[in-house]
C-alpha positions as a Markdown table, in Angstrom:
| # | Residue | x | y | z |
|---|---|---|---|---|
| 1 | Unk | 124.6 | 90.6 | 80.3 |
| 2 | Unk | 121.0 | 90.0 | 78.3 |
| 3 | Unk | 119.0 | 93.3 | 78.5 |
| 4 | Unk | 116.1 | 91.7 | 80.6 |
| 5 | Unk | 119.2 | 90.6 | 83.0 |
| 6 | Unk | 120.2 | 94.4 | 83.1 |
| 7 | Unk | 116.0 | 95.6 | 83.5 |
| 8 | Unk | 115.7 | 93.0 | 86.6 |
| 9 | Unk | 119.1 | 94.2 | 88.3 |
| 10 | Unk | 117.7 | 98.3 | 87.5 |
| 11 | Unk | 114.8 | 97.8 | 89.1 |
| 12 | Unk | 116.3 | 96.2 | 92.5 |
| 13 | Unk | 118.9 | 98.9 | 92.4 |
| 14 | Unk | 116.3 | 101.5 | 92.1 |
| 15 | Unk | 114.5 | 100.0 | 95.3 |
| 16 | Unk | 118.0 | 99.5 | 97.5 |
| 17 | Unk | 118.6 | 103.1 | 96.9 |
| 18 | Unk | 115.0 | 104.1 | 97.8 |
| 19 | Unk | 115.4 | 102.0 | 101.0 |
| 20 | Unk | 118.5 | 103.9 | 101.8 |
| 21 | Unk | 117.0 | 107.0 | 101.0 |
| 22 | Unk | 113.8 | 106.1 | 103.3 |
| 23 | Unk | 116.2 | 105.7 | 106.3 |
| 24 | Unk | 118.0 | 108.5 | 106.6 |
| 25 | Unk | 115.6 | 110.0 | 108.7 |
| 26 | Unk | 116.3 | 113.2 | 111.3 |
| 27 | Unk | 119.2 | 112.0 | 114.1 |
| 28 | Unk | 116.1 | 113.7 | 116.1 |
| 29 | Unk | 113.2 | 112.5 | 115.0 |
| 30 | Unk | 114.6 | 109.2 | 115.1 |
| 31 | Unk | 115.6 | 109.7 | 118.8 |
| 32 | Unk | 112.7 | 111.0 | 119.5 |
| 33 | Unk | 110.5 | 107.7 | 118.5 |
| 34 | Unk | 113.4 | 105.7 | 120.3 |
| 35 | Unk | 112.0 | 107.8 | 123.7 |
| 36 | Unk | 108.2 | 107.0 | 122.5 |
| 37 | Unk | 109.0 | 103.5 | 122.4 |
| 38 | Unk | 110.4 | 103.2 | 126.1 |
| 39 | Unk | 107.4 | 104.9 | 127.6 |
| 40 | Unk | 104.9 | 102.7 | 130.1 |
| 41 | Unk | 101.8 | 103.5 | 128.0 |
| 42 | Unk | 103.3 | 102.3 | 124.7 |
| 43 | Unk | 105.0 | 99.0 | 126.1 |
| 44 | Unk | 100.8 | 98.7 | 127.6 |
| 45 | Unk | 99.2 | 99.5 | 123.8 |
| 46 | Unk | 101.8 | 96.9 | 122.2 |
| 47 | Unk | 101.2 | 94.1 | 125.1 |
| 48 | Unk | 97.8 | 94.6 | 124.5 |
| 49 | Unk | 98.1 | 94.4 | 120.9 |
| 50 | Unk | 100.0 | 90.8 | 121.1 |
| 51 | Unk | 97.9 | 89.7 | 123.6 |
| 52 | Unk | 94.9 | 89.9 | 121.0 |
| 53 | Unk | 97.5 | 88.4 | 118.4 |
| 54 | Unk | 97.6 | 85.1 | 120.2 |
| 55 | Unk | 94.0 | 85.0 | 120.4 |
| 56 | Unk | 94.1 | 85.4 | 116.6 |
| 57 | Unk | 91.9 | 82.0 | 114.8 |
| 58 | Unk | 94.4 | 82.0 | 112.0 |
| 59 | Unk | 97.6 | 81.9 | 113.4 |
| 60 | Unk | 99.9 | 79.5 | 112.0 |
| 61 | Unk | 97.5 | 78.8 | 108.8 |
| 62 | Unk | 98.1 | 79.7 | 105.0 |
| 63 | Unk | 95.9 | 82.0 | 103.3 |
| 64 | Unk | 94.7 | 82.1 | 99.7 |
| 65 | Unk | 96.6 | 84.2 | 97.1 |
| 66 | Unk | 93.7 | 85.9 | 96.3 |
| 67 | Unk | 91.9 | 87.0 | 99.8 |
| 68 | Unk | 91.9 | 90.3 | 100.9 |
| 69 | Unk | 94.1 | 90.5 | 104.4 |
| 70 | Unk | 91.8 | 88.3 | 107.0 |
| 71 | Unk | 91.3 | 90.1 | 110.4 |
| 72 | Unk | 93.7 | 89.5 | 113.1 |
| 73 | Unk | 91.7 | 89.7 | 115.8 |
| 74 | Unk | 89.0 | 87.5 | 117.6 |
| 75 | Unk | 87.3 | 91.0 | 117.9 |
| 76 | Unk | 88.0 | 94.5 | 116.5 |
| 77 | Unk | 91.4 | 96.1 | 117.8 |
| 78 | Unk | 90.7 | 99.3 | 117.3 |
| 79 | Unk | 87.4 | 98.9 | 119.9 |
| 80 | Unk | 89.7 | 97.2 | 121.8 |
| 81 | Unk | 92.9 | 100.0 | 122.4 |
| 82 | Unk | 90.1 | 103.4 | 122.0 |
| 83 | Unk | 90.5 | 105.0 | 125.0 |
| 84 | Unk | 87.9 | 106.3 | 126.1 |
| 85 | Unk | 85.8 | 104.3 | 124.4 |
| 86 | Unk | 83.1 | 105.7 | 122.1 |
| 87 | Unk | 80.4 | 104.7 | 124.0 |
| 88 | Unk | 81.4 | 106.6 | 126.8 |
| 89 | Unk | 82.5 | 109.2 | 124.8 |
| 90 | Unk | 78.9 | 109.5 | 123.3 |
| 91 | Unk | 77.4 | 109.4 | 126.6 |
| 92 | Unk | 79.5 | 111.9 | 128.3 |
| 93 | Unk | 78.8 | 114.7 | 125.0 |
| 94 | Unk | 74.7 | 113.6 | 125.3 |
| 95 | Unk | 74.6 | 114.4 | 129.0 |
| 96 | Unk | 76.8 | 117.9 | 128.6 |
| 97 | Unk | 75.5 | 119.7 | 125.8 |
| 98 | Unk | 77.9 | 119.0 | 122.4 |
| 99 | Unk | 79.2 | 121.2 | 119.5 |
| 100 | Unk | 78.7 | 119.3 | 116.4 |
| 101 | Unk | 82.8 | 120.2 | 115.9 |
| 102 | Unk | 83.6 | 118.4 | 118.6 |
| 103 | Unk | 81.4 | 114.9 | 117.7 |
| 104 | Unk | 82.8 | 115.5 | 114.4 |
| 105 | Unk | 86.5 | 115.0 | 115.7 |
| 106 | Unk | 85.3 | 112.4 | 118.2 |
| 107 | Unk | 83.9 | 110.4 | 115.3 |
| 108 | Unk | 87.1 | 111.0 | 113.0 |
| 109 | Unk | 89.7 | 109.7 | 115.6 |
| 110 | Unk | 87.3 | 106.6 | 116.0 |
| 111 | Unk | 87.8 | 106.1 | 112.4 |
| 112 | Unk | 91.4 | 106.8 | 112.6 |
| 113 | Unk | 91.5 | 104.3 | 114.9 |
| 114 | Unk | 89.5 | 101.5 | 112.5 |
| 115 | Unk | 92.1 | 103.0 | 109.5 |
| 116 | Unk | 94.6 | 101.8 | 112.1 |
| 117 | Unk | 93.6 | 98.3 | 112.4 |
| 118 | Unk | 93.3 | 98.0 | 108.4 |
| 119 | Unk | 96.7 | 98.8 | 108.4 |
| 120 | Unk | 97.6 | 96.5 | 110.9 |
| 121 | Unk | 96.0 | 93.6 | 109.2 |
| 122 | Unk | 97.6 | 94.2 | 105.8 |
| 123 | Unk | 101.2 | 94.4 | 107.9 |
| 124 | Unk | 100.4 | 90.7 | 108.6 |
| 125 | Unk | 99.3 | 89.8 | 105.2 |
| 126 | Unk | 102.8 | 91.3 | 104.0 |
| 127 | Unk | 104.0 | 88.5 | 106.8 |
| 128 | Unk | 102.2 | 86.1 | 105.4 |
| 129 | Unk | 103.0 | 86.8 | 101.9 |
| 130 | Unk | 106.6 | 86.7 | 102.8 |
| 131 | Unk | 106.6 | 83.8 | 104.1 |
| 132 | Unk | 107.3 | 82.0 | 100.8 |
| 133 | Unk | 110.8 | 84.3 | 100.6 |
| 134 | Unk | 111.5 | 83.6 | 104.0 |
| 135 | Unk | 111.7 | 79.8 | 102.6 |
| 136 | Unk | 114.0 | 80.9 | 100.3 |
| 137 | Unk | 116.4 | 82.3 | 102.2 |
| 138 | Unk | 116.4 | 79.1 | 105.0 |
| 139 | Unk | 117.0 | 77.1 | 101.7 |
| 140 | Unk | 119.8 | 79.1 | 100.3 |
| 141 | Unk | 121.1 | 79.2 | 104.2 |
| 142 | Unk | 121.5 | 75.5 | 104.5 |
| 143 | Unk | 123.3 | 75.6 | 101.1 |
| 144 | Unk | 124.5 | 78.5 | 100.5 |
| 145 | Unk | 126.5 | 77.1 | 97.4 |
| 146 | Unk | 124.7 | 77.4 | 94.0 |
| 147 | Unk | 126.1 | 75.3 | 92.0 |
| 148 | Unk | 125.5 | 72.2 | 94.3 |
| 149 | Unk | 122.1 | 73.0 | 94.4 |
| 150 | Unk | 119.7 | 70.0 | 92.8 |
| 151 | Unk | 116.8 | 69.8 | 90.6 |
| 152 | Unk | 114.6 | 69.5 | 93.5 |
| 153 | Unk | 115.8 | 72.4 | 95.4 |
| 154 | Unk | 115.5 | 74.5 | 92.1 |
| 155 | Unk | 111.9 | 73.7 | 91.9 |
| 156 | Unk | 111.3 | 74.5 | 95.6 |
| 157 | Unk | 113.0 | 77.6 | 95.0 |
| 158 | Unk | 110.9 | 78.1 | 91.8 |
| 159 | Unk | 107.9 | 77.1 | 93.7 |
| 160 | Unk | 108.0 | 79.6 | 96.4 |
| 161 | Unk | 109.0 | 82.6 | 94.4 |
| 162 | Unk | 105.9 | 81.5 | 92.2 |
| 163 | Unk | 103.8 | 81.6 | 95.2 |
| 164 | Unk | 105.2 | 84.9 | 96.1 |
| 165 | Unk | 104.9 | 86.6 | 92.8 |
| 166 | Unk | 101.0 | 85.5 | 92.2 |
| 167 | Unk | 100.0 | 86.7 | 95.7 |
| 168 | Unk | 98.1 | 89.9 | 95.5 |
| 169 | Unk | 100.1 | 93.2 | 97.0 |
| 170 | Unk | 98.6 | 94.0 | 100.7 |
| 171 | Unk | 98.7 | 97.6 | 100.1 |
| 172 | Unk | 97.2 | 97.6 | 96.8 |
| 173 | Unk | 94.5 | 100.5 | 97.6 |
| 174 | Unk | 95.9 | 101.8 | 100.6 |
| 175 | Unk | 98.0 | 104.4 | 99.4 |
| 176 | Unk | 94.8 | 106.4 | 97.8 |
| 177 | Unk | 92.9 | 106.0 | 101.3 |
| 178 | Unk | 95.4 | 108.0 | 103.1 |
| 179 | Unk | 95.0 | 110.7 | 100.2 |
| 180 | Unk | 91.3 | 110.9 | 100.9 |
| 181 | Unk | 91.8 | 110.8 | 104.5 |
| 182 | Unk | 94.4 | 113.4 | 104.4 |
| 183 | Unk | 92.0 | 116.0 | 102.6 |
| 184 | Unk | 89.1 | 115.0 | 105.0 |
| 185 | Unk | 91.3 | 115.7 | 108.2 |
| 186 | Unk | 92.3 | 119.1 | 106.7 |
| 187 | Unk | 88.3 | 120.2 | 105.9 |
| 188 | Unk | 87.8 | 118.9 | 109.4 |
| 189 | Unk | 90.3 | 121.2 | 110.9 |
| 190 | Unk | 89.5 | 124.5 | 109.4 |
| 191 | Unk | 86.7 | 123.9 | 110.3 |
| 192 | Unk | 87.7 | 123.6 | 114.3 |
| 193 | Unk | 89.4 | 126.5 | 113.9 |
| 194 | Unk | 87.5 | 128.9 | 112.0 |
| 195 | Unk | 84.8 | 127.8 | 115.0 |
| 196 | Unk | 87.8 | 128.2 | 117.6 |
| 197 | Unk | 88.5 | 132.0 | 116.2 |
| 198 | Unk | 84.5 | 132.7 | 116.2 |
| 199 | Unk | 84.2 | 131.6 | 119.8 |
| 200 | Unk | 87.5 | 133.7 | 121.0 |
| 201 | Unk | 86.4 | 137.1 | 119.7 |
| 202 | Unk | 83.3 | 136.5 | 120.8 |
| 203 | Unk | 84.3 | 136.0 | 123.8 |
| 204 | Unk | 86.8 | 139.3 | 123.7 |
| 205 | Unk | 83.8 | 141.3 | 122.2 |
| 206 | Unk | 81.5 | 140.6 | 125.1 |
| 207 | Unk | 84.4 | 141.1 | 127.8 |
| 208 | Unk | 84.4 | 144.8 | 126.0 |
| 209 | Unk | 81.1 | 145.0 | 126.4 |
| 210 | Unk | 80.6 | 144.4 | 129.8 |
| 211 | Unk | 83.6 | 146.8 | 131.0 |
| 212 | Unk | 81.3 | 149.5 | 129.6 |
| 213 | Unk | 78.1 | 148.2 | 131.0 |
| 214 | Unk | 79.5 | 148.3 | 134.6 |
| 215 | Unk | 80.6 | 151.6 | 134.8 |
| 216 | Unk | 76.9 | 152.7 | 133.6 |
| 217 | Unk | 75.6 | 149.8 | 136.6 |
| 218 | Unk | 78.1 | 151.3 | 138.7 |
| 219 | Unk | 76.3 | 154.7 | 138.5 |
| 220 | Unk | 72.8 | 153.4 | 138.3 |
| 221 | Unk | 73.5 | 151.7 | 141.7 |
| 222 | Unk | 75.1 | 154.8 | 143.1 |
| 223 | Unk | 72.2 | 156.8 | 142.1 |
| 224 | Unk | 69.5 | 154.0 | 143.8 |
| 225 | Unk | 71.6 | 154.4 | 146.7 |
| 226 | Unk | 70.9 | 157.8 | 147.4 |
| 227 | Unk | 67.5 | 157.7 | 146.3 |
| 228 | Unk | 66.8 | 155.5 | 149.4 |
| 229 | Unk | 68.7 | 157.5 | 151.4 |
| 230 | Unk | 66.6 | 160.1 | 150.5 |
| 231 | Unk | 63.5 | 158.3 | 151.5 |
| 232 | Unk | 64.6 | 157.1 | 154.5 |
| 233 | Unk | 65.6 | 161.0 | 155.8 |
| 234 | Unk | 61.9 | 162.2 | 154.6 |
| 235 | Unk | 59.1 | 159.1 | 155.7 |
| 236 | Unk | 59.0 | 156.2 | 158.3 |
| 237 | Unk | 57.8 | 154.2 | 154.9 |
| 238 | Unk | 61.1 | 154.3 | 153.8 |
| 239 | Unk | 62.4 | 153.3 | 156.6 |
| 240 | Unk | 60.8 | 150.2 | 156.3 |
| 241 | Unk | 60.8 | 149.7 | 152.7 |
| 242 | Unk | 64.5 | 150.7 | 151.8 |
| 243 | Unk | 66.1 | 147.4 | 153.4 |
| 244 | Unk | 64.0 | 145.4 | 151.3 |
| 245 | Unk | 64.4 | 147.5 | 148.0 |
| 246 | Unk | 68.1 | 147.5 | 148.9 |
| 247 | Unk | 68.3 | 143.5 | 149.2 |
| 248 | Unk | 66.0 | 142.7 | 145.9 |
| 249 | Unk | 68.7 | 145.4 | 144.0 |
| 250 | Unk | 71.9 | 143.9 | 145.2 |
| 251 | Unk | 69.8 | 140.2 | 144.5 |
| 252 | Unk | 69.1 | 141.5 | 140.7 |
| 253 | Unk | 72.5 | 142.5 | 140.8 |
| 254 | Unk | 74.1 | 139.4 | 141.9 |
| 255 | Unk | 72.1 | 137.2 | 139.6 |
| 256 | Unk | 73.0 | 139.2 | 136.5 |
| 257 | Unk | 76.7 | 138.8 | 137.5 |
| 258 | Unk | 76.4 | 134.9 | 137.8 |
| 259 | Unk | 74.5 | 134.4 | 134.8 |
| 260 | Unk | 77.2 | 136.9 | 133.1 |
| 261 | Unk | 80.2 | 134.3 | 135.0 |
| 262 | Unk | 78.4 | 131.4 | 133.6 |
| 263 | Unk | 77.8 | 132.3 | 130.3 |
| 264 | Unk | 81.9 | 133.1 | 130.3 |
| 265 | Unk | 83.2 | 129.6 | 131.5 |
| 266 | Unk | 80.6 | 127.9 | 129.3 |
| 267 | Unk | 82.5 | 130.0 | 125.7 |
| 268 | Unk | 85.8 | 129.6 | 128.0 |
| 269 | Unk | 85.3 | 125.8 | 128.2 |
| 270 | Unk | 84.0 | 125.5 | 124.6 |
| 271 | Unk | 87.0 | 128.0 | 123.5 |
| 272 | Unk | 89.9 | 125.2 | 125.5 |
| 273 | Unk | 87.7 | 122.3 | 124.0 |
| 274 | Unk | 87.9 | 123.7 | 120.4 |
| 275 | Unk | 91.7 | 123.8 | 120.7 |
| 276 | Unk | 92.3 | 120.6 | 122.4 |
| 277 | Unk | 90.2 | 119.0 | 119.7 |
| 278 | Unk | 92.7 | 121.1 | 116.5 |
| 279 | Unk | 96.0 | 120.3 | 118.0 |
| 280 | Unk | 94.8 | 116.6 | 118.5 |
| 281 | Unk | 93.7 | 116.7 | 115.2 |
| 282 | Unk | 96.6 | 118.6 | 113.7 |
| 283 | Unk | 98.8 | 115.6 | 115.1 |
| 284 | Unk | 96.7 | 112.8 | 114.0 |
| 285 | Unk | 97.3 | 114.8 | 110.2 |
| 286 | Unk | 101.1 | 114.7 | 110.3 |
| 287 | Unk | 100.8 | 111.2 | 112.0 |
| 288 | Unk | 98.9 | 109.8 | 109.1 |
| 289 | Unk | 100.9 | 111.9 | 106.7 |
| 290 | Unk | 103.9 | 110.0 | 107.8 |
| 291 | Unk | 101.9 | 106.6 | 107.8 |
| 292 | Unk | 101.0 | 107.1 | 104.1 |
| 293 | Unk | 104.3 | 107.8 | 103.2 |
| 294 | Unk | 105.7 | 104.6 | 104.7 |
| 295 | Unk | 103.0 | 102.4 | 103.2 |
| 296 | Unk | 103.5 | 104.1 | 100.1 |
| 297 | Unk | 107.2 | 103.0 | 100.4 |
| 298 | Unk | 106.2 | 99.2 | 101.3 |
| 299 | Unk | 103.6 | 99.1 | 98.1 |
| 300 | Unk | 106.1 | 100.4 | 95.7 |
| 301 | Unk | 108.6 | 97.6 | 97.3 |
| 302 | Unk | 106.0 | 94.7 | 97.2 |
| 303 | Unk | 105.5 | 95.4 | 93.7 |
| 304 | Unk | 108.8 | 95.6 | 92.6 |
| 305 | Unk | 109.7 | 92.3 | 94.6 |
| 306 | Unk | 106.8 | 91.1 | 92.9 |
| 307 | Unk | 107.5 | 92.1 | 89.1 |
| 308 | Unk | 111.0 | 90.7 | 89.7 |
| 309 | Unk | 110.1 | 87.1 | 91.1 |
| 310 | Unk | 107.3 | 86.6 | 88.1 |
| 311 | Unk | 110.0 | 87.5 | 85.3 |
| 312 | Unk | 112.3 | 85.2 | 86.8 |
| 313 | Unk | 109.5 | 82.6 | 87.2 |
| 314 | Unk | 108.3 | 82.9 | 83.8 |
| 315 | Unk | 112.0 | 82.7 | 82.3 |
| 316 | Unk | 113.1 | 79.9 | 84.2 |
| 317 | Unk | 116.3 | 80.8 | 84.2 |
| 318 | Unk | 118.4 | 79.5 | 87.0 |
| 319 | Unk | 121.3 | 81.7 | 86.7 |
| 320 | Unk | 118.6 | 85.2 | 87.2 |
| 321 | Unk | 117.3 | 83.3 | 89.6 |
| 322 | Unk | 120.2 | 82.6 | 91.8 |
| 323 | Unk | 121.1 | 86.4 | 91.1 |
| 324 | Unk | 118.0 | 87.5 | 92.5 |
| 325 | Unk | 117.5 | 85.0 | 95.6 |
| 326 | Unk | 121.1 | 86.6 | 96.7 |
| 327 | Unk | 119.6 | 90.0 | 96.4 |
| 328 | Unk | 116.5 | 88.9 | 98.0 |
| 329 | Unk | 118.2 | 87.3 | 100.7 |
| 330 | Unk | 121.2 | 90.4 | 101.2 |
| 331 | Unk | 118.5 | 93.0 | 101.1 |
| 332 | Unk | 115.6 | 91.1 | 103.5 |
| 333 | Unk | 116.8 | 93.2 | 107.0 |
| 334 | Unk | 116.1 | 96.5 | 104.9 |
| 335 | Unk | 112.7 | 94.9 | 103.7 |
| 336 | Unk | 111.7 | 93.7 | 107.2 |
| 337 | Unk | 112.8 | 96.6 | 109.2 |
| 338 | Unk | 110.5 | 98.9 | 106.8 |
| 339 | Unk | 107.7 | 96.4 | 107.9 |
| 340 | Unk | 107.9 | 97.3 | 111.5 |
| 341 | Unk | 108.6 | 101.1 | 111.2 |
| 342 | Unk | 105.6 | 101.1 | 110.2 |
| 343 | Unk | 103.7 | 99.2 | 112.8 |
| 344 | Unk | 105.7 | 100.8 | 115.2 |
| 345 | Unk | 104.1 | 104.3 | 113.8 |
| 346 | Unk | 100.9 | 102.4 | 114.3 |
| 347 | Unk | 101.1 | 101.9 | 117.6 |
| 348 | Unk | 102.4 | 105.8 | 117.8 |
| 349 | Unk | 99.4 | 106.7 | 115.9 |
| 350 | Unk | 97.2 | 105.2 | 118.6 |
| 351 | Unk | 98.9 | 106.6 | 121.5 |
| 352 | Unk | 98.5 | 110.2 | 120.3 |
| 353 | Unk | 94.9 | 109.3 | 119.4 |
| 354 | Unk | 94.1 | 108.0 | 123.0 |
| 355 | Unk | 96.3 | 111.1 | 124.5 |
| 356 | Unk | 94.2 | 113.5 | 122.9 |
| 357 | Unk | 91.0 | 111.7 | 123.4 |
| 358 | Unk | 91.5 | 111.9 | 127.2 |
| 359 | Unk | 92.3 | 115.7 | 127.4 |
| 360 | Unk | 89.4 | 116.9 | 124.9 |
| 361 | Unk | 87.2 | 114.6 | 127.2 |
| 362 | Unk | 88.8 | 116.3 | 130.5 |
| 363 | Unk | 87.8 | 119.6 | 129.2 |
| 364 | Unk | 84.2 | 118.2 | 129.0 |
| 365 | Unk | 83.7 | 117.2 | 131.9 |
């Protein structure tokens, strides 16, 4: 076997046993995604997602080799499946009073939303860009037989691996993003919670505070008490004046305590929003963790698909090439299945983005 024979059949070794690798995933983390999938709201986000699919003004049409992924959608998808929507989101914080936390998170799972949709759209430049192996492997299906395969079949198998090879890899700068994204998420939550463990012990301190305090009101209205006793017993004045001294007390009283009982559920509210707003974010982390990891995975297998098909094309050899269009073909369910795990997490992704949306803007309001 010729040494560049032996590199070619190396490096599609080295990606079968990444791909099994990649899929022996936890039985329960698999089982749990199995449940995610069978929900109502995530057969409504992926009905929604096809439905703008059709509406898409490139279907069935080539692209060029060298264009970035074109958008799917007739408008953006990620404005589309937000939920609630930003501008509602924007009103509701401008008519409540905001922490500049809690806009920041707002604003980051908007962008993890548009992140999304990237994504998304170089998923269906993959599908595009596959399209030329797909050709190959309808070819070799009709004749599955090498060595009755003619010249002209050569050449269309030559063709479309040619195609395939010079396209440009959809997830060329994607792995990078999520490392930048990964470090801005973090920043974002210590900063929700160092706010989140300000807000709590401030809230403890003052509840301290006040258990003191009424003791020391509790004898100050004791000792008004008797005073006005005291001048009801001695003077007809008092008599008249006490209800009324008694009344504005109790009043100065009472409007202390509800001031106090607002100020309370205002930190309370800020204190559940705070949290909300972490553990949503915490999720959309591990989320995006996971989705790096997976289009890390498809890059590294794009490119190796890639390297292979341009040395055979530049050889022009048809035994490699026969040797390779059977490993092309055996290993495309692998290949394919990789594709929609991670669209699949996509559509995860958006759920929990939506989900957590929702309760931070329930706490709100």
């Amino acid at each position: 076997m010729s040494k560049m024979r032996q590199m070619l059949w190396s490096k599609l070794r080295k990606g079968r046993q990444e791909d099994m690798s990649s899929h022996k995933g936890n039985p329960s983390v698999v089982e749990e995604y199995n449940e995610a999938f069978r929900t109502k709201s995530y057969t409504e986000l992926y009905n929604k997602v096809q439905d703008q699919l059709e509406m898409r003004p490139d279907k069935g049409h080539s692209f060029s080799s060298s264009s970035p992924p074109t958008p799917m959608m007739s408008s953006h998808l990620s404005e589309y499946l937000l939920e609630p929507p930003q501008e509602t989101v924007t009103s509701i914080l401008d008519r409540s009073g905001h922490d500049r936390f809690l806009v920041n998170y707002f604003d980051t799972s908007q962008e993890a939303g548009k992140i999304c949709e990237f994504v998304l759209a170089n998923i269906h430049q993959v599908d595009v860009n596959y399209r030329s192996i797909k050709k190959i492997t309808n070819l070799t299906e009709q004749f599955p037989d090498p060595t009755r395969w003619t010249h002209n079949q050569y050449d269309a198998l030559y063709k479309n691996l040619s195609s395939f090879a010079t396209r440009n890899n959809p997830f060329s700068s994607t792995p990078d993003k999520f490392v930048e994204i990964h470090d801005t998420h973090v920043q974002l939550l210590q900063q929700l919670t160092l706010k989140y463990k300000k807000t709590k012990k401030r809230t403890k301190f003052i509840k301290y505070v006040k258990r003191g305090l009424s003791g020391f009101l509790t004898v100050g209205s004791g000792a008004v008490t008797i005073a006005l006793l005291v001048l009801v017993a001695n003077s007809m004045v008092g008599m008249v004046a006490a209800p009324g001294l008694v009344v504005c007390c109790l009043g100065f009283l009472m409007q202390r305590k509800l001031k106090g009982q607002k100020r309370k559920s205002k930190r309370m509210g800020l204190e559940r929003q705070l949290d909300v707003a972490a553990r949503g974010l915490y999720t959309l982390i591990n989320d995006f963790d996971t989705m790096g990891q997976l289009v890390k995975g498809l890059y590294s297998e794009m490119e190796r698909r890639k390297l292979v098909a341009e040395t055979v094309v530049e050889r022009g050899r048809n035994g490699m090439l026969q040797e390779v269009v059977r490993d092309f073909k055996t290993h495309e369910s692998v290949f394919l299945e990789q594709v929609e795990e991670l669209k699949n997490h996509i559509y995860l992704c958006f759920l929990n983005i939506n989900r957590a949306r929702r309760l931070l803007v329930q706490e709100i309001v």
